[in-house]
Rosetta silent file (secondary structure, phi, psi, omega in degrees, C-alpha in Angstrom):
SEQUENCE: XXXXXXXXXXXXXXXXXXXXXXXXXXXXXXXXXXXXXXXXXXXXXXXXXXXXXXXXXXXXXXXXXXXXXXXXXXXXXXXXXXXXXXXXXXXXXXXXXXXXXXXXXXXXXXXXXXXXXXXXXXXXXXXXXXXXXXXXXXXXXXXXXXXXXXXXXXXXXXXXXXXXXXXXXXXXXXXXXXXXXXXXXXXXXXXXXXXXXXXXXXXXXXX
SCORE:     score description
SCORE:     0.000 S_00000001
   1 L     0.000  128.980  179.518  -35.780   57.127  195.885 S_00000001
   2 L   -52.783  125.197 -163.665  -38.788   55.921  197.466 S_00000001
   3 L  -107.304  170.233 -166.599  -40.939   58.527  199.111 S_00000001
   4 H   -63.925  -34.672 -177.226  -42.956   57.961  202.272 S_00000001
   5 H   -65.408  -54.540 -164.529  -46.199   57.652  200.142 S_00000001
   6 H   -57.191  -35.390  167.887  -44.770   55.158  198.100 S_00000001
   7 H   -80.682  -11.640  176.684  -44.002   52.945  201.272 S_00000001
   8 H   -85.136  -16.947  179.572  -47.329   53.575  202.676 S_00000001
   9 L   -81.438  -13.379 -179.280  -48.838   52.175  199.320 S_00000001
  10 L   -57.166  156.693 -177.869  -47.108   48.791  199.750 S_00000001
  11 L   -50.957  145.553  172.993  -49.125   45.670  199.942 S_00000001
  12 L   -48.794  -30.498 -179.442  -50.484   45.276  203.524 S_00000001
  13 L   -81.901   -7.311  170.038  -48.855   41.933  204.097 S_00000001
  14 L   -89.577  -12.798 -174.486  -45.350   43.617  203.644 S_00000001
  15 H   -67.265  -43.147  174.865  -45.965   46.183  206.343 S_00000001
  16 H   -53.940  -28.063  166.076  -45.379   43.894  209.304 S_00000001
  17 H   -64.136  -46.799 -178.396  -42.119   43.028  207.890 S_00000001
  18 H   -64.812  -40.975 -176.136  -41.011   46.661  207.383 S_00000001
  19 H   -59.956  -37.702  176.897  -42.259   47.455  210.997 S_00000001
  20 H   -73.606  -37.058  162.063  -40.227   44.534  212.343 S_00000001
  21 H   -30.696  -67.163 -171.751  -37.160   45.555  210.303 S_00000001
  22 H   -54.968  -50.477 -175.143  -37.373   48.938  212.068 S_00000001
  23 H   -61.539  -33.557  167.822  -37.830   47.604  215.555 S_00000001
  24 H   -59.731  -40.459 -178.170  -34.626   45.544  215.429 S_00000001
  25 H   -66.641  -53.936  170.278  -32.794   48.467  214.489 S_00000001
  26 H   -49.643  -44.965 -177.851  -34.460   50.660  217.087 S_00000001
  27 H   -73.807  -39.230  172.612  -34.433   48.213  219.861 S_00000001
  28 H   -57.483  -33.796  178.716  -30.748   47.437  218.929 S_00000001
  29 H   -88.206  -48.591 -168.916  -29.778   51.260  219.340 S_00000001
  30 H  -109.639  -13.871  179.388  -31.935   52.394  222.143 S_00000001
  31 L   104.173  170.537 -179.646  -33.019   49.344  224.107 S_00000001
  32 L   -80.126  -39.703  168.772  -36.376   48.112  224.809 S_00000001
  33 L   -66.855  -27.234 -173.171  -37.314   50.954  227.255 S_00000001
  34 L   -86.318  -32.571  169.453  -35.637   53.580  225.235 S_00000001
  35 L   -65.705  137.902  178.521  -37.310   52.914  221.806 S_00000001
  36 L  -110.612  146.317  169.944  -40.339   54.733  220.648 S_00000001
  37 H   -61.102  -41.096  170.586  -42.930   53.871  218.454 S_00000001
  38 H   -43.714  -44.854 -178.970  -42.602   57.061  216.783 S_00000001
  39 H   -78.551  -22.824  174.375  -39.055   56.400  215.787 S_00000001
  40 H   -71.584  -44.770  171.959  -39.976   52.931  214.690 S_00000001
  41 H   -62.483  -38.034 -172.385  -42.629   54.259  212.198 S_00000001
  42 H   -63.057  -46.961  178.581  -40.200   56.851  211.063 S_00000001
  43 H   -66.802  -39.675  158.183  -37.601   54.265  210.325 S_00000001
  44 H   -68.062   -7.040 -175.029  -40.092   52.148  208.766 S_00000001
  45 L    58.443   49.146  178.579  -41.587   54.815  206.753 S_00000001
  46 L  -134.851  151.354  169.139  -45.055   54.141  207.759 S_00000001
  47 L   -56.861  150.632  170.514  -47.591   56.228  209.759 S_00000001
  48 H   -71.510  -19.581  165.601  -47.459   55.575  213.359 S_00000001
  49 H   -60.130  -47.859  173.525  -51.186   54.699  213.180 S_00000001
  50 H   -34.132  -46.168 -174.044  -50.090   51.937  210.887 S_00000001
  51 H   -67.314  -33.202 -170.098  -48.082   50.050  213.790 S_00000001
  52 H   -77.486  -13.067 -177.696  -51.106   49.998  215.885 S_00000001
  53 H   -79.487  -17.838  175.505  -52.976   47.914  213.213 S_00000001
  54 H  -117.548  -15.240 -175.923  -50.329   45.083  213.860 S_00000001
  55 L  -145.212  116.524 -170.009  -48.761   45.887  217.037 S_00000001
  56 L   -83.262  -19.351 -175.017  -50.852   47.623  219.829 S_00000001
  57 L  -155.035  167.557 -179.597  -47.457   48.243  221.945 S_00000001
  58 H   -61.045  -36.478 -177.609  -43.794   47.737  221.996 S_00000001
  59 H   -60.091  -42.736  158.692  -44.215   44.621  224.042 S_00000001
  60 H   -52.779  -44.589  167.830  -46.077   43.047  221.241 S_00000001
  61 H   -54.253  -47.407 -176.624  -43.456   43.973  218.809 S_00000001
  62 H   -56.108  -46.210 -174.983  -40.912   42.351  221.049 S_00000001
  63 H   -64.338  -43.402 -172.219  -42.978   38.904  221.135 S_00000001
  64 H   -75.301  -17.929  173.051  -43.218   38.986  217.575 S_00000001
  65 H   -72.153  -41.863 -168.004  -39.263   39.721  217.051 S_00000001
  66 H   -74.663  -44.511  168.513  -38.937   36.699  219.312 S_00000001
  67 H   -46.823  -51.227  179.808  -41.457   34.580  217.397 S_00000001
  68 H   -86.824    3.778  177.599  -39.982   35.182  213.947 S_00000001
  69 H  -116.832  -84.852 -163.116  -36.398   34.571  214.949 S_00000001
  70 H   -68.602  -50.094 -174.868  -35.805   32.105  218.019 S_00000001
  71 H   -59.408  -41.755 -173.087  -39.247   30.303  218.120 S_00000001
  72 H   -76.068  -13.695  169.509  -39.207   29.706  214.603 S_00000001
  73 H   -81.001  -34.610  175.927  -35.605   28.308  214.813 S_00000001
  74 H   -65.681  -43.310 -177.331  -36.623   26.188  217.766 S_00000001
  75 H   -66.922  -49.234  172.077  -39.574   24.833  215.732 S_00000001
  76 H   -45.674  -45.172  178.153  -37.350   24.178  212.722 S_00000001
  77 H   -69.721  -45.364  167.868  -34.820   22.284  214.924 S_00000001
  78 H   -42.516  -60.165 -169.876  -37.827   20.129  216.396 S_00000001
  79 H   -61.947  -40.101  179.353  -38.642   19.222  213.013 S_00000001
  80 H   -61.453  -44.952 -169.141  -35.119   18.338  211.848 S_00000001
  81 H   -69.148  -44.637  176.255  -34.674   15.958  214.891 S_00000001
  82 H   -50.059  -29.485 -172.254  -38.111   14.502  214.424 S_00000001
  83 L   -88.455   -7.767 -175.919  -37.144   13.505  210.696 S_00000001
  84 L  -140.859   65.234 -178.556  -34.221   11.266  212.110 S_00000001
  85 L   -64.753  -15.565 -174.341  -35.448    9.475  214.976 S_00000001
  86 L   -96.881   -2.946 -171.516  -32.869    6.717  214.890 S_00000001
  87 L   -66.024  126.836  174.725  -29.727    9.244  214.741 S_00000001
  88 L   -32.538  140.759  176.666  -27.241    8.779  217.471 S_00000001
  89 H   -64.881  -29.652  173.940  -27.735   11.336  220.316 S_00000001
  90 H   -68.823  -49.943 -166.604  -24.216   12.659  220.012 S_00000001
  91 H   -66.614  -40.075 -178.398  -24.696   13.359  216.302 S_00000001
  92 H   -59.023  -45.806 -174.504  -28.109   14.937  217.074 S_00000001
  93 H   -75.836  -30.284 -174.896  -26.338   17.374  219.763 S_00000001
  94 H   -86.745  -25.660  164.759  -23.680   18.219  217.266 S_00000001
  95 H   -62.012  -45.794  176.057  -26.277   19.288  214.724 S_00000001
  96 H   -50.748  -48.667  179.826  -28.129   21.245  217.363 S_00000001
  97 H   -67.709  -39.959  173.284  -24.930   22.858  218.428 S_00000001
  98 H   -63.860  -58.345  176.859  -23.555   23.653  215.094 S_00000001
  99 H   -48.742  -45.366 -174.639  -26.906   25.166  213.969 S_00000001
 100 H   -77.383  -27.226  179.554  -27.562   27.207  217.072 S_00000001
 101 H   -69.276  -27.971  173.393  -24.193   28.522  217.045 S_00000001
 102 H   -61.565  -36.846 -175.529  -24.446   29.849  213.616 S_00000001
 103 H   -81.916  -37.617  173.415  -27.790   31.308  214.546 S_00000001
 104 H   -56.236  -24.652  177.691  -26.554   32.919  217.739 S_00000001
 105 L   -89.626   -7.411  178.326  -24.128   35.141  215.612 S_00000001
 106 L   -69.933  161.666  175.853  -26.689   36.626  213.469 S_00000001
 107 H   -55.035  -43.039 -172.959  -27.531   40.272  214.240 S_00000001
 108 H   -69.353  -37.109  179.125  -31.010   39.994  215.109 S_00000001
 109 H   -76.406  -24.908  174.462  -30.477   37.284  217.811 S_00000001
 110 H   -75.214  -26.031  167.963  -27.650   39.388  219.322 S_00000001
 111 H   -73.597  -35.747  168.151  -30.035   42.209  219.633 S_00000001
 112 H   -53.397  -54.190 -172.214  -32.491   39.853  221.374 S_00000001
 113 H   -68.414  -16.764  179.862  -29.887   38.685  223.550 S_00000001
 114 H   -75.259  -49.407  170.901  -28.796   41.930  224.695 S_00000001
 115 H   -53.843  -45.850  176.499  -32.478   43.011  225.367 S_00000001
 116 H   -64.133  -41.976 -176.624  -32.986   39.727  227.331 S_00000001
 117 H   -72.567  -47.235 -171.567  -29.850   39.974  229.419 S_00000001
 118 H   -85.515  -38.942 -159.421  -30.058   43.810  230.135 S_00000001
 119 L  -122.984  -26.083 -167.725  -33.647   44.827  230.212 S_00000001
 120 H   -57.304  -31.932  178.776  -36.244   42.065  230.298 S_00000001
 121 H   -37.568  -39.336 -159.940  -35.999   41.969  234.083 S_00000001
 122 H   -89.061   -2.065 -178.916  -37.958   45.402  234.144 S_00000001
 123 L  -125.529   75.531 -170.118  -40.767   43.646  232.087 S_00000001
 124 H   -67.675  -13.629  165.245  -41.994   40.844  233.913 S_00000001
 125 H   -64.920  -45.586 -173.298  -44.832   39.865  231.369 S_00000001
 126 H   -78.541  -32.182 -179.479  -42.072   39.592  228.565 S_00000001
 127 H   -78.970  -23.829  172.598  -39.803   37.628  231.009 S_00000001
 128 H   -73.522  -39.703 -167.197  -42.526   35.031  231.659 S_00000001
 129 H   -63.515  -50.478 -175.181  -43.228   34.989  228.027 S_00000001
 130 H   -63.986  -39.283 -179.037  -39.538   34.354  227.114 S_00000001
 131 H   -69.742  -30.920 -176.864  -39.020   31.822  229.799 S_00000001
 132 H   -92.267  -33.570 -167.256  -42.066   29.685  228.531 S_00000001
 133 H   -91.570  -26.533 -171.269  -41.534   30.305  224.563 S_00000001
 134 H  -119.724  -51.345  178.878  -37.962   30.062  224.446 S_00000001
 135 H   -70.731  -58.673  174.131  -36.162   28.840  227.487 S_00000001
 136 H   -43.344  -62.958 -175.190  -38.648   26.136  228.542 S_00000001
 137 H   -50.917  -43.175  176.331  -38.902   25.083  224.799 S_00000001
 138 H   -71.853  -41.374 -179.498  -35.214   24.817  224.108 S_00000001
 139 H   -68.534  -35.195  166.337  -34.578   23.145  227.188 S_00000001
 140 H   -48.819  -45.884  172.375  -37.235   20.479  226.388 S_00000001
 141 H   -57.430  -49.555 -175.308  -35.585   19.957  223.223 S_00000001
 142 H   -74.556  -41.345  175.277  -32.082   19.424  224.415 S_00000001
 143 H   -60.318  -39.504 -171.728  -33.157   17.332  227.679 S_00000001
 144 H   -80.502  -23.414 -175.824  -35.015   14.943  225.224 S_00000001
 145 H   -81.402  -20.670 -178.164  -32.129   14.215  222.940 S_00000001
 146 H   -77.786  -43.337 -169.578  -29.872   13.818  226.308 S_00000001
 147 H   -74.524  -37.224  171.695  -32.472   11.552  227.993 S_00000001
 148 H   -67.757  -27.425  176.822  -32.547    9.269  224.866 S_00000001
 149 H   -71.152  -40.897  168.271  -28.855    8.993  224.780 S_00000001
 150 H   -48.097  -57.807  176.919  -28.901    8.141  228.337 S_00000001
 151 H   -61.879  -19.624  174.083  -31.512    5.396  227.926 S_00000001
 152 L   -88.028  -10.025 -171.287  -29.628    3.961  224.989 S_00000001
 153 L    73.064   10.368  170.675  -26.262    3.985  226.898 S_00000001
 154 L   -67.319  -35.302  176.721  -24.752    6.489  224.698 S_00000001
 155 E  -114.056  162.083  173.749  -24.290    8.893  227.745 S_00000001
 156 L   -80.210 -177.181  177.324  -23.592    8.319  231.285 S_00000001
 157 L   -67.789  106.996  173.223  -26.253    8.781  233.970 S_00000001
 158 L  -145.720  172.400 -175.222  -27.007   12.539  234.272 S_00000001
 159 L   -85.660  109.974  179.638  -29.964   14.663  234.834 S_00000001
 160 H   -65.994  -18.666  178.856  -31.132   15.722  231.446 S_00000001
 161 H   -78.732  -37.482  175.071  -32.568   18.941  232.434 S_00000001
 162 H   -71.269  -38.764  178.775  -29.256   20.114  234.415 S_00000001
 163 H   -78.622  -29.035  171.335  -27.252   18.952  231.295 S_00000001
 164 H   -76.572  -28.831  166.491  -29.355   20.883  229.021 S_00000001
 165 H   -58.109  -31.370 -176.870  -29.180   24.015  231.038 S_00000001
 166 H   -65.069  -47.271  174.767  -25.392   23.459  230.881 S_00000001
 167 H   -56.883  -44.961  174.982  -25.539   23.150  227.045 S_00000001
 168 H   -60.045  -46.394  172.944  -27.539   26.478  226.893 S_00000001
 169 H   -50.118  -49.809  179.135  -25.179   28.305  229.065 S_00000001
 170 H   -46.128  -65.656 -173.071  -22.024   27.227  227.281 S_00000001
 171 H   -57.377  -42.810 -179.179  -23.382   28.323  223.922 S_00000001
 172 H   -78.604  -21.140  176.047  -24.903   31.680  224.925 S_00000001
 173 H   -69.358  -63.142 -169.112  -21.843   32.782  226.968 S_00000001
 174 H   -58.860  -26.453  174.758  -19.499   32.077  224.207 S_00000001
 175 H   -72.297  -23.039  176.222  -21.688   33.717  221.612 S_00000001
 176 H   -71.763  -45.312 -179.901  -21.658   36.977  223.815 S_00000001
 177 H   -68.021  -37.588 -168.346  -17.885   36.930  223.923 S_00000001
 178 H   -72.779  -28.043  169.640  -17.363   36.066  220.472 S_00000001
 179 H   -60.980  -25.660  172.079  -19.755   39.167  219.485 S_00000001
 180 L  -118.186   53.529 -173.793  -17.334   41.343  221.196 S_00000001
 181 L   -47.490  -31.224 -178.339  -14.029   40.186  220.024 S_00000001
 182 L   -74.189   -1.910  175.549  -12.507   43.488  220.668 S_00000001
 183 L  -118.130   -8.497  169.667  -12.478   42.830  224.391 S_00000001
 184 L  -114.054   54.262 -160.730  -11.743   39.124  224.031 S_00000001
 185 L   -59.154  -23.099 -177.477   -8.775   39.145  222.187 S_00000001
 186 L   -85.736   -6.884  172.205   -7.588   35.411  223.087 S_00000001
 187 L   -55.477  143.708  169.511  -10.684   33.788  221.456 S_00000001
 188 L   -90.816 -167.681  178.434   -9.999   31.633  218.466 S_00000001
 189 L   -51.081  167.257  175.356  -12.224   31.542  215.306 S_00000001
 190 H   -70.975  -35.409  172.794  -15.805   30.958  215.589 S_00000001
 191 H   -57.574  -43.113  178.062  -15.003   27.519  214.237 S_00000001
 192 H   -69.494  -33.117 -175.956  -12.459   26.671  216.738 S_00000001
 193 H   -74.952  -25.160  172.835  -14.505   27.922  219.595 S_00000001
 194 H   -62.282  -35.771 -171.678  -17.401   25.701  218.232 S_00000001
 195 H   -67.479  -47.789 -175.894  -15.100   22.720  217.941 S_00000001
 196 H   -61.116  -50.450 -175.201  -13.988   23.392  221.774 S_00000001
 197 H   -65.965  -41.238 -175.738  -17.511   23.617  223.132 S_00000001
 198 H   -73.408  -27.446  170.548  -18.716   20.520  221.383 S_00000001
 199 H   -72.200  -39.894 -178.511  -15.676   18.430  222.460 S_00000001
 200 H   -71.563  -39.590 -165.554  -15.694   19.588  226.070 S_00000001
 201 H   -72.041  -42.000 -178.629  -19.584   19.281  226.316 S_00000001
 202 H   -65.112  -45.792 -164.186  -19.746   15.662  224.627 S_00000001
 203 H   -64.490  -37.222  176.967  -16.827   14.551  226.417 S_00000001
 204 L   -73.523   -5.433  168.669  -18.609   15.158  229.703 S_00000001
 205 L   -81.200  -49.484 -155.176  -21.533   13.009  228.503 S_00000001
 206 E   -67.426  153.109 -179.930  -19.862    9.985  227.343 S_00000001
 207 L   -62.865    0.000    0.000  -19.717    6.977  229.547 S_00000001
């Protein structure tokens, strides 16, 4: 079994990943306010001082958690859409919705969703950061697809910003329910829920 000293001797470039892995576990179990850097260091099997070399406080850890998951996924989605400029808007939304649905079900994103919905209001700087880096960027991505569909006559005349907000709210709400199936027993499988959301949403946009 690896000892604490073995973990400390790992290559420096591996340490941020070690620390982030531990942070996801600690934040998931104790929340943003309750998690302590001491416990994160213990779980990562590094000295507490090592954390400060990369992350000066919990807020910096949270920002990096968001950057390495949601922001990275948004960048990937932007690149994917840019690679297919002539793809119909409905096909783009189907790809976005399918990819986002799979992503929302991952353990790390579920942790971030709980932190955002339950605690981020207590941290105004982090709320502003999340609003700018995630919510606004995601809305620009979806609203751009919808605006293009409206301009080409694929979709009816709608406000792209409002339609993008509806897209986000449907996916986020259902992912929360599906993550707690013990309380929502009437839900179908993840595939059925995805199909229902896509058909409901796209029907609302078609001329």
